[in-house]
Structure formats: C-alpha cells, structure tokens
CSV table of C-alpha atoms and ligand atoms in Angstrom, one decimal:
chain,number,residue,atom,x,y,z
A,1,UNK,CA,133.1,-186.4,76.4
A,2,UNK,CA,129.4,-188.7,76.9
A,3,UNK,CA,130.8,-188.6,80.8
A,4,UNK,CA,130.9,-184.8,80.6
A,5,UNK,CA,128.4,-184.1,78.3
A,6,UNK,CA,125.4,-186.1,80.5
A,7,UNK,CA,125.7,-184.1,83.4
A,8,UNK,CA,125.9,-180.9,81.8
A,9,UNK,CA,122.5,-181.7,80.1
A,10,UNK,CA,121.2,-182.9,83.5
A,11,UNK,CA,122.1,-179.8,84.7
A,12,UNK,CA,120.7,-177.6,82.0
A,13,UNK,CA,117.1,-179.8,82.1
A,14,UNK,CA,117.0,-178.8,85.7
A,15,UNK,CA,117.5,-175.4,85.1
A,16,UNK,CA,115.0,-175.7,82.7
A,17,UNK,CA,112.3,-177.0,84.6
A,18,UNK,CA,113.3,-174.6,87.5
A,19,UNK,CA,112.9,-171.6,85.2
A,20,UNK,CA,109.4,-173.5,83.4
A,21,UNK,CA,108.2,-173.8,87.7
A,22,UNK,CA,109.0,-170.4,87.7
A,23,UNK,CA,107.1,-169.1,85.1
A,24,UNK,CA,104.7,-171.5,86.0
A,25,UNK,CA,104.5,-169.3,89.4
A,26,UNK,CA,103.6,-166.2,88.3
A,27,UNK,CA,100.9,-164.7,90.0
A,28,UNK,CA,99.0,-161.6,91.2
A,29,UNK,CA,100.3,-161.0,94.7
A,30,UNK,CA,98.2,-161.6,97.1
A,31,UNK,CA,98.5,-158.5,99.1
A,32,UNK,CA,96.8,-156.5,96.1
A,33,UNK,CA,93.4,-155.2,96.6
A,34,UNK,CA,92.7,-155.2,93.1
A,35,UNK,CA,94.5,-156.4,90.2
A,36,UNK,CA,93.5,-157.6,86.7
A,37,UNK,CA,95.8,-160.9,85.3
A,38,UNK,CA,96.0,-161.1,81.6
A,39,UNK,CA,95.6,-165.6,81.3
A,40,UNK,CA,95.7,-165.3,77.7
A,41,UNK,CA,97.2,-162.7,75.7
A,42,UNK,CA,96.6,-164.1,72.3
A,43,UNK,CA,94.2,-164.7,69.3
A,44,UNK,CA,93.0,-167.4,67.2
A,45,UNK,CA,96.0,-169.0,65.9
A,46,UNK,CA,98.4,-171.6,67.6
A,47,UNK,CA,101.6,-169.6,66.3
A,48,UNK,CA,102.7,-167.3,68.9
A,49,UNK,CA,102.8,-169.6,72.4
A,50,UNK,CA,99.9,-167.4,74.1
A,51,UNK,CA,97.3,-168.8,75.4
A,52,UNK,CA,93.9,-167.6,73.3
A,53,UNK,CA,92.0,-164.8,75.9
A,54,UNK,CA,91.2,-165.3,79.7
A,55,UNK,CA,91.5,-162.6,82.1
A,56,UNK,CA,91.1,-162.6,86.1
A,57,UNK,CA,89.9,-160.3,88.1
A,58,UNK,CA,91.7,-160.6,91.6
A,59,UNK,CA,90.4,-159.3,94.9
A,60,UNK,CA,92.2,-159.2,97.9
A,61,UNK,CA,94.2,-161.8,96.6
A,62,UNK,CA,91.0,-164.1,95.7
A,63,UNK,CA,90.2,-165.2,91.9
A,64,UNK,CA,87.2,-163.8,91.3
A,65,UNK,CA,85.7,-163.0,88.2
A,66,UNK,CA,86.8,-164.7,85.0
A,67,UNK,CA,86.7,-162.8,81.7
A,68,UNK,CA,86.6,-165.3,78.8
A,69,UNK,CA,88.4,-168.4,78.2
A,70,UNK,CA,89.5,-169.2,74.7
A,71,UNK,CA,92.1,-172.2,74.5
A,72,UNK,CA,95.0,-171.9,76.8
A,73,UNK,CA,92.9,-170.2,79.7
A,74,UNK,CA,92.4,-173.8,81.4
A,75,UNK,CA,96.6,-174.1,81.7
A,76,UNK,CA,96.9,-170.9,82.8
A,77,UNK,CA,93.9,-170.5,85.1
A,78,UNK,CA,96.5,-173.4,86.9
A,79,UNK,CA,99.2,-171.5,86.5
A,80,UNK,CA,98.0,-168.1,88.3
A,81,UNK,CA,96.7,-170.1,91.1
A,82,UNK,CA,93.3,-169.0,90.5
A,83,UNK,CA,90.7,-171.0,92.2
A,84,UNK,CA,87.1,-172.2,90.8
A,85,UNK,CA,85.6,-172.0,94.2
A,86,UNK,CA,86.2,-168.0,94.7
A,87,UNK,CA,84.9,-167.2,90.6
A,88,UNK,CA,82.0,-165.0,91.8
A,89,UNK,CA,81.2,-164.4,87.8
A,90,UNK,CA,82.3,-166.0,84.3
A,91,UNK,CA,81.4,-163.0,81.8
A,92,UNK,CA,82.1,-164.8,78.0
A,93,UNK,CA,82.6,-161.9,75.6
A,94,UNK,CA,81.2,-163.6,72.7
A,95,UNK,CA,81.6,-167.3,70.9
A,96,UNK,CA,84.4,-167.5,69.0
A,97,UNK,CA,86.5,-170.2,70.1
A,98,UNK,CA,89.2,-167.8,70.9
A,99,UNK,CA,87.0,-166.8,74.0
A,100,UNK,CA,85.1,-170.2,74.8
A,101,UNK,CA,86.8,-173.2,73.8
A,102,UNK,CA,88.1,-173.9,77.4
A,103,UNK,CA,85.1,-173.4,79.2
A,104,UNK,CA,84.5,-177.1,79.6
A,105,UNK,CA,87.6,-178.0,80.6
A,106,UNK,CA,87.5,-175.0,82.9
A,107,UNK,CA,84.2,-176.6,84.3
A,108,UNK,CA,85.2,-180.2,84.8
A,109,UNK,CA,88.1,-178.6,86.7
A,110,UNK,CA,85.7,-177.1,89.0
A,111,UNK,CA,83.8,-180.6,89.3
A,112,UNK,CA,86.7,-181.8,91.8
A,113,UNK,CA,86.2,-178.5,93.9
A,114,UNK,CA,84.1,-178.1,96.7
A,115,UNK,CA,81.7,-175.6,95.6
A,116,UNK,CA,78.0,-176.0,95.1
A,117,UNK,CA,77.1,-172.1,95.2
A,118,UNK,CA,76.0,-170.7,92.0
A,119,UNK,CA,78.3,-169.1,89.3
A,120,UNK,CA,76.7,-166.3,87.2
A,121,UNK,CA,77.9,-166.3,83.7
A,122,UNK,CA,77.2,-163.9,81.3
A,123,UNK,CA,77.4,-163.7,77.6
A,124,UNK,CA,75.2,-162.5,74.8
A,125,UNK,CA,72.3,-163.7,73.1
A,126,UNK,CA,72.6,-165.2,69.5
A,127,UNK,CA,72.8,-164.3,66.0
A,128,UNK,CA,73.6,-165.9,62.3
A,129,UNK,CA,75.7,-168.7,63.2
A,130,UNK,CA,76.6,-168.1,66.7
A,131,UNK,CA,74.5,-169.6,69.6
A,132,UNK,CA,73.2,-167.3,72.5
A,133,UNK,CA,74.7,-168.1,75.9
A,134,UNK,CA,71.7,-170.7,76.6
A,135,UNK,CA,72.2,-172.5,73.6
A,136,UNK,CA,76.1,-172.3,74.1
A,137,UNK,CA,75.7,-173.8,77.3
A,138,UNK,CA,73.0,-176.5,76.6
A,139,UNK,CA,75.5,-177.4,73.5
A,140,UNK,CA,77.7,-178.3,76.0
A,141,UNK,CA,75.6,-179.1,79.1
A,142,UNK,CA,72.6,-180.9,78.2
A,143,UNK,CA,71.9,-184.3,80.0
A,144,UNK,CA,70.5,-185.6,76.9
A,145,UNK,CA,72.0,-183.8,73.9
A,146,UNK,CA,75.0,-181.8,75.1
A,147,UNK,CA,78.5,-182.6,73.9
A,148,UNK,CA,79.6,-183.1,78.0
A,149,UNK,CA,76.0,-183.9,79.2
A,150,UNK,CA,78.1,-186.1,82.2
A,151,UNK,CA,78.8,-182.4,83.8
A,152,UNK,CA,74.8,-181.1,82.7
A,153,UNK,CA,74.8,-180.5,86.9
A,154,UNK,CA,76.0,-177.4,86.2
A,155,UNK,CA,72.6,-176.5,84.5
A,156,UNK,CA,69.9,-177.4,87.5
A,157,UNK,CA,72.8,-178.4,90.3
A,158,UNK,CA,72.5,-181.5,90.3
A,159,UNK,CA,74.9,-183.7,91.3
A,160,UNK,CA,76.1,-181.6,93.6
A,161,UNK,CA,77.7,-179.5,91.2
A,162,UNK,CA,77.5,-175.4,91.1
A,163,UNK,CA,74.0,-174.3,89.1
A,164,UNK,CA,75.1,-171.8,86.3
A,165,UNK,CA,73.2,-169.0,86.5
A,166,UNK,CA,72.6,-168.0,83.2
A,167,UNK,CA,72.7,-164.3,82.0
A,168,UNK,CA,72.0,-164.0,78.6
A,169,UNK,CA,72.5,-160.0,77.0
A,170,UNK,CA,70.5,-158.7,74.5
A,171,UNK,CA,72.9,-157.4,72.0
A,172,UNK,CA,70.4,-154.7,71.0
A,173,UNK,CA,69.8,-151.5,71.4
A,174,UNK,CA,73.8,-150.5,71.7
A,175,UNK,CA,72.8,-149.0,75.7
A,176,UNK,CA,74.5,-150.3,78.7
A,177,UNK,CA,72.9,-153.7,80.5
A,178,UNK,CA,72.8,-153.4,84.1
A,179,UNK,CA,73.6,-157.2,85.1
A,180,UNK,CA,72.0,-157.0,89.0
A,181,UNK,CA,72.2,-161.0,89.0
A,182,UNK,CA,75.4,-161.1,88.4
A,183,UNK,CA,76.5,-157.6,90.5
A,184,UNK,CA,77.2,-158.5,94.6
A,185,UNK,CA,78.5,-156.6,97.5
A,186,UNK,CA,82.1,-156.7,96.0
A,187,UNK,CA,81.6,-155.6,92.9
A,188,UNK,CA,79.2,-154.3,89.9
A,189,UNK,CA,78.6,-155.7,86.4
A,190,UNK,CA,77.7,-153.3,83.1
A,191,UNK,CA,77.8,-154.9,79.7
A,192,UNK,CA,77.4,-153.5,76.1
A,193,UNK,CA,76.9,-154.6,72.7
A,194,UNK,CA,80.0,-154.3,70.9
A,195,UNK,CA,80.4,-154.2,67.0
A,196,UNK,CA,82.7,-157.8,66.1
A,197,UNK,CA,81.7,-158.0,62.2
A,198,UNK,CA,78.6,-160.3,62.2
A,199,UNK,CA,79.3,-162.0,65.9
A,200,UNK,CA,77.1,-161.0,68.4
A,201,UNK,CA,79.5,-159.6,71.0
A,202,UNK,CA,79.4,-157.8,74.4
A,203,UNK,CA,81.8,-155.6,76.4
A,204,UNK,CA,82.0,-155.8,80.3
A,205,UNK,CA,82.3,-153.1,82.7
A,206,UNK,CA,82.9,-153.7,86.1
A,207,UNK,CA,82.8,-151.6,89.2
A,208,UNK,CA,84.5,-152.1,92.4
A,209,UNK,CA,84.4,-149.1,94.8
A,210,UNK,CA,85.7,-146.3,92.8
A,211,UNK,CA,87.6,-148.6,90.6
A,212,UNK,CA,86.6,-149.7,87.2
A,213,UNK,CA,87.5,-151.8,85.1
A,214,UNK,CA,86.7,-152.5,81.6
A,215,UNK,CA,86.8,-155.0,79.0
A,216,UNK,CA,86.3,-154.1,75.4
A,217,UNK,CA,86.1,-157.6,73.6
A,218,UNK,CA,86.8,-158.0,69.9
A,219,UNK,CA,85.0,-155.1,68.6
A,220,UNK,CA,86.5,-152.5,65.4
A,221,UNK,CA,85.4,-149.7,67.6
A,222,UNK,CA,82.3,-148.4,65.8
A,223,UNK,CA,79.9,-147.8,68.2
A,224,UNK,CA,80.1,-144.5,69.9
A,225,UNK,CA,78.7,-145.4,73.1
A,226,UNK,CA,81.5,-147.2,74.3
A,227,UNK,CA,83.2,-144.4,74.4
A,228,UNK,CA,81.3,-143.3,77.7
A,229,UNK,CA,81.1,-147.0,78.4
A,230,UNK,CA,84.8,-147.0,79.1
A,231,UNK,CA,84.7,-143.6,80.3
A,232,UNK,CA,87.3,-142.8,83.0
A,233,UNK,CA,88.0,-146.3,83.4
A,234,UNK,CA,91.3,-147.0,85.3
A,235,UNK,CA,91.9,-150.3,83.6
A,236,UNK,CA,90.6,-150.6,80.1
A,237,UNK,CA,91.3,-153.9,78.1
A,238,UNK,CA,91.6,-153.4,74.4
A,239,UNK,CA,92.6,-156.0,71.9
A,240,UNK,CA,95.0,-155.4,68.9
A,241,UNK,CA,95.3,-158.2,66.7
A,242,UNK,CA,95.6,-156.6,63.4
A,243,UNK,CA,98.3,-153.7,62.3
A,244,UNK,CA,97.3,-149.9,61.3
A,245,UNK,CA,97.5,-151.2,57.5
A,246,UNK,CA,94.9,-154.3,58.2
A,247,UNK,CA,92.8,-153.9,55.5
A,248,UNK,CA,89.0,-153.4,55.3
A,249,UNK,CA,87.7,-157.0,56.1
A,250,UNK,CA,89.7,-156.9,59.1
A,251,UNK,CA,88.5,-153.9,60.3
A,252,UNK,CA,85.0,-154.9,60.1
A,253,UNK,CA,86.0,-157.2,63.1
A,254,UNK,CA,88.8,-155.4,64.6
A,255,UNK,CA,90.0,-151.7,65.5
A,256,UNK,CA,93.1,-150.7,63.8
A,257,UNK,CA,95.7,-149.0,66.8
A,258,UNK,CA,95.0,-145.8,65.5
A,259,UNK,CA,91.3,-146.4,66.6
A,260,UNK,CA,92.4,-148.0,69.5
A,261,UNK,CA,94.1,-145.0,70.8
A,262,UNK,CA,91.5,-142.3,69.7
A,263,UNK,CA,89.1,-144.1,71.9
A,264,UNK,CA,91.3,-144.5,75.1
A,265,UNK,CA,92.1,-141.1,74.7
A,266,UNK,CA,88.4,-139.9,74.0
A,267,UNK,CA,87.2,-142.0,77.0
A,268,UNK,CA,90.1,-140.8,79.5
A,269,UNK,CA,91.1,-144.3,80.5
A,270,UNK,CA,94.1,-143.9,83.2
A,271,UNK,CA,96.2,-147.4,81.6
A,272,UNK,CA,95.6,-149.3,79.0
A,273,UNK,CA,96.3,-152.8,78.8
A,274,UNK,CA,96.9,-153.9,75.2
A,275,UNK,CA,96.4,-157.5,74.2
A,276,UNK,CA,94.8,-160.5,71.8
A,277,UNK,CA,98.3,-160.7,69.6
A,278,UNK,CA,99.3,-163.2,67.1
A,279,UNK,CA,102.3,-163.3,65.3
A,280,UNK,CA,101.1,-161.6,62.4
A,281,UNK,CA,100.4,-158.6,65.1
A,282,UNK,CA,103.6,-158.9,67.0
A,283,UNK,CA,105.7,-158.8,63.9
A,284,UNK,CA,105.4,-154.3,63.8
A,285,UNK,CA,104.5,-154.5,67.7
A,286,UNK,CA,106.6,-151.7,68.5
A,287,UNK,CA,105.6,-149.6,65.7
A,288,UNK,CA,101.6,-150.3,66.0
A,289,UNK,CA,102.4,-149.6,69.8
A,290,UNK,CA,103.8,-146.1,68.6
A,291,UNK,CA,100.3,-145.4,66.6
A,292,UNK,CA,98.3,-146.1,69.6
A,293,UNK,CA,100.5,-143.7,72.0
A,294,UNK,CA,100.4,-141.1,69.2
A,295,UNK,CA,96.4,-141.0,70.0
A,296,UNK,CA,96.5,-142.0,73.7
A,297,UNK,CA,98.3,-139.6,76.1
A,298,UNK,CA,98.0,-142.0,79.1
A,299,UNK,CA,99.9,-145.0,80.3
A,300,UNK,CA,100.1,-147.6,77.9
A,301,UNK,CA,101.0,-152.1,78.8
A,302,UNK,CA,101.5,-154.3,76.9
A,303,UNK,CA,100.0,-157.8,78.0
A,304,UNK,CA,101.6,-161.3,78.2
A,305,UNK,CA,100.4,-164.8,79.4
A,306,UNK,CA,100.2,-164.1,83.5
A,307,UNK,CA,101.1,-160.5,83.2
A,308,UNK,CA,100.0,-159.0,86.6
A,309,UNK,CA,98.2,-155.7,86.2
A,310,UNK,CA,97.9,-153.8,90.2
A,311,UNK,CA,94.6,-151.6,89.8
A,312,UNK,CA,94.9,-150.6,93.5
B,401,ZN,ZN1,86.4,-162.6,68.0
C-alpha cells in the first residue's frame, strides 16, 4: 500500500497546486476596456477565506485605481497581476482596518517598482477615534514617529520613492467633492460622505467616458443624496454584511438588503455588484440575495475574491 499510496498523494498535491496556480491566475482580461476586479470580497473577520475589501479598477488592461485595501488586498493585488506602477489613484473609503490594514504592505511592495510619479490617495478627514487621511498616513509614514517611517519617502519623495499626494475629504456637508487632483485625462473622481455609524466615511464615484462607476463603502444607506450620487451608475458597489433581520446597532453601520435594493433601484444602477460578506452574512446568502432582487429590478453579482466584473 505506502508504494501506492505515495504517488497517488504526489499526484493529488500536484493537482492541488495546479488548481491553487490557477486560481492564483485569475485576472481581468486584458483586452477589456473597462472592468472593475473585486480583490477582497469580505469583512472584518478571518472566518470566511476572503480577503477584507480591495477593488481595482482596470483600463485597457492596466491596474489603475485601487479602491481600499483592508487585509488580504496585498495577496491578492499579486494574484490579479495588478501593478503599483500603473495605480493612477488609491481612494481609501474610511479607516477601519477592513479597508486599510494592507496599505503598507501594499506600499513597501511598490518600493521595489520603478515608479517615482506621484500617487493621489484619497480618503476622508477625521472624527472621534479615527484619524483623517494625513494623520493615517503620518501614523504610518513619518520619518520620525511613524510606525514604517523607513518607507516616510512616500510623504516628500524622497528616496526616490513615489510622493503621496494627499487628498483629504471633508466629510461635511453630505454634497459631492469634486476630487480635480486626483481626476486625469482617463478618468474623473467624485466622493461623498457616507453614513458608517460614528466612522467618518466617504463614497467614490468615478467617471470614465460615459461609464461610471461607483463605490458605496460601509454606509446603512441614510443619506439621501447618494441616491443621485449613484444615479445611473453602470457599476455600483454595495456591501452586505449583515442579514434583513440585523438588528438596530447593526444598521446604524450597515444597510440591511432590503435598503440595499430600494436604493439601486431608486438610483437606476444597470448591475449591482454585491459584496463585504462574512460568514455570518453568507449563512442566508441566497435568501438576503432574494430581498435585494425583490427591491432592485436590474442585474444583480455576487462578488468573490478576483471576481472579474467587464463594464465595457
Ligand atoms: Zn467599516
């Protein structure tokens, strides 16, 4: 039997690893003029196998805008391909770790590319507990005081690495921010103060030619204008980590699917890419899916780690 048994778990290691290379593989294809890649599909807790949230932006086959990167994103920014040196913008929804942790790791990544042009990143200013984007990134950055202060290049550009150009967004009043600094001849950058219990959050719009795209963030869907924030968008991002029966606490942070749908619907998004699941959110999946369709007539995904989304 061992003479037998050791090659047929030779064999099954292989296919193993082929099938891990595989999935290791997937990617937006490069022939797409526009497509949005879910990196991270899931939330806060490590009990599902998603990465925490990270989406990409890819145009004409070229990684180039980064929205968010909770833990996971830095694997699977590897995974998709993507490249630091084409990011042409980092927007960071708001500071939970579920959207930031791996923005370090994303950066000392970046430290063995080529690139020295600057790399807007956007997130929003501070409240309670939770830093602004400058104080994020000084956290982090700072020669003297920051956590990583070996990569604090990425402040002033030092060192030959990229300067960060900061965009910090008010998150009052609750009216779209034209981001110009971080807007270029490929594409256009809109954010909006979302409601995410007390965290200071934003939502991101972008526009590329007559597509947009739009990103909702952790938000429990209270404030009206981003109903015409999302308005006719042909992608719009919305995150469902909690079930229809989520109690009130939870819906201070989060929208229930029934709210989910009402405001897809209301906005006339085209598809709607569902995401941020744990397990406790997977376990009725089907059936919160259902509430969500029973609001939202138009095409509903559901995302997974590297899931490929064609906008064009
Ligand atoms: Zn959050």
């Amino acid at each position: 039997m061992p003479s037998l048994f050791k090659p047929i778990c030779l064999a099954l290691l292989a296919l193993t690893l082929a099938s891990a290379a595989e999935a290791g593989a997937i990617s937006c294809p490069a022939d797409s003029p526009l497509a949005v890649q879910a990196l991270g599909s899931g939330g806060p807790i490590a009990d599902d196998g998603r990465s925490s949230t990270a989406y990409l932006v890819w145009i004409d086959g070229a990684s180039r805008i980064l929205v968010d990167a909770g833990g996971g994103a830095f694997l699977r920014f590897g995974e998709a391909g993507a490249r630091f040196d084409d990011l042409d913008f980092i927007g960071l929804s708001h500071f939970h770790t579920d959207h930031s942790a791996d923005l370090p790791a994303l950066l000392k990544s970046g430290f063995f590319s080529k690139r020295t042009r600057p790399l807007p990143i956007a997130g929003p200013s501070g409240g309670g507990p939770f830093p602004g984007l400058q104080n994020f990134l000084s956290a982090m950055l700072d020669r003297e005081r920051g956590a990583y202060g070996y990569l604090s290049g990425y402040l002033d550009g030092s060192g030959g690495l990229a300067k960060l150009e900061q965009i910090e967004v008010p998150v009052t009043p609750d009216t779209p921010v034209a981001l110009t600094a971080a807007s270029n001849e490929r594409f256009g950058v809109e954010a909006l103060s979302v409601p995410h219990g007390p965290v200071p959050a934003v939502a991101f719009r972008l526009r590329l030619g007559e597509a947009t795209l739009v990103f909702a963030s952790d938000q429990n869907g209270s404030n009206p204008a981003f109903v015409d924030f999302a308005r006719d968008a042909d992608l719009l991002v919305m995150h469902m980590p909690i079930p229809q029966e989520a109690d009130q606490a939870a819906r201070n942070l989060h929208a229930p699917p029934e709210t989910i749908g009402s405001i897809a619907q209301a906005a006339g998004a085209k598809t709607l890419l569902l995401s941020h699941f744990m397990a406790r959110s997977l376990a009725n999946l089907d059936e919160n899916v259902g509430v969500v369709r029973s609001r939202y007539g138009g095409r509903v995904i559901v995302a997974e780690d590297l899931a490929c989304v064609p906008v064009q």
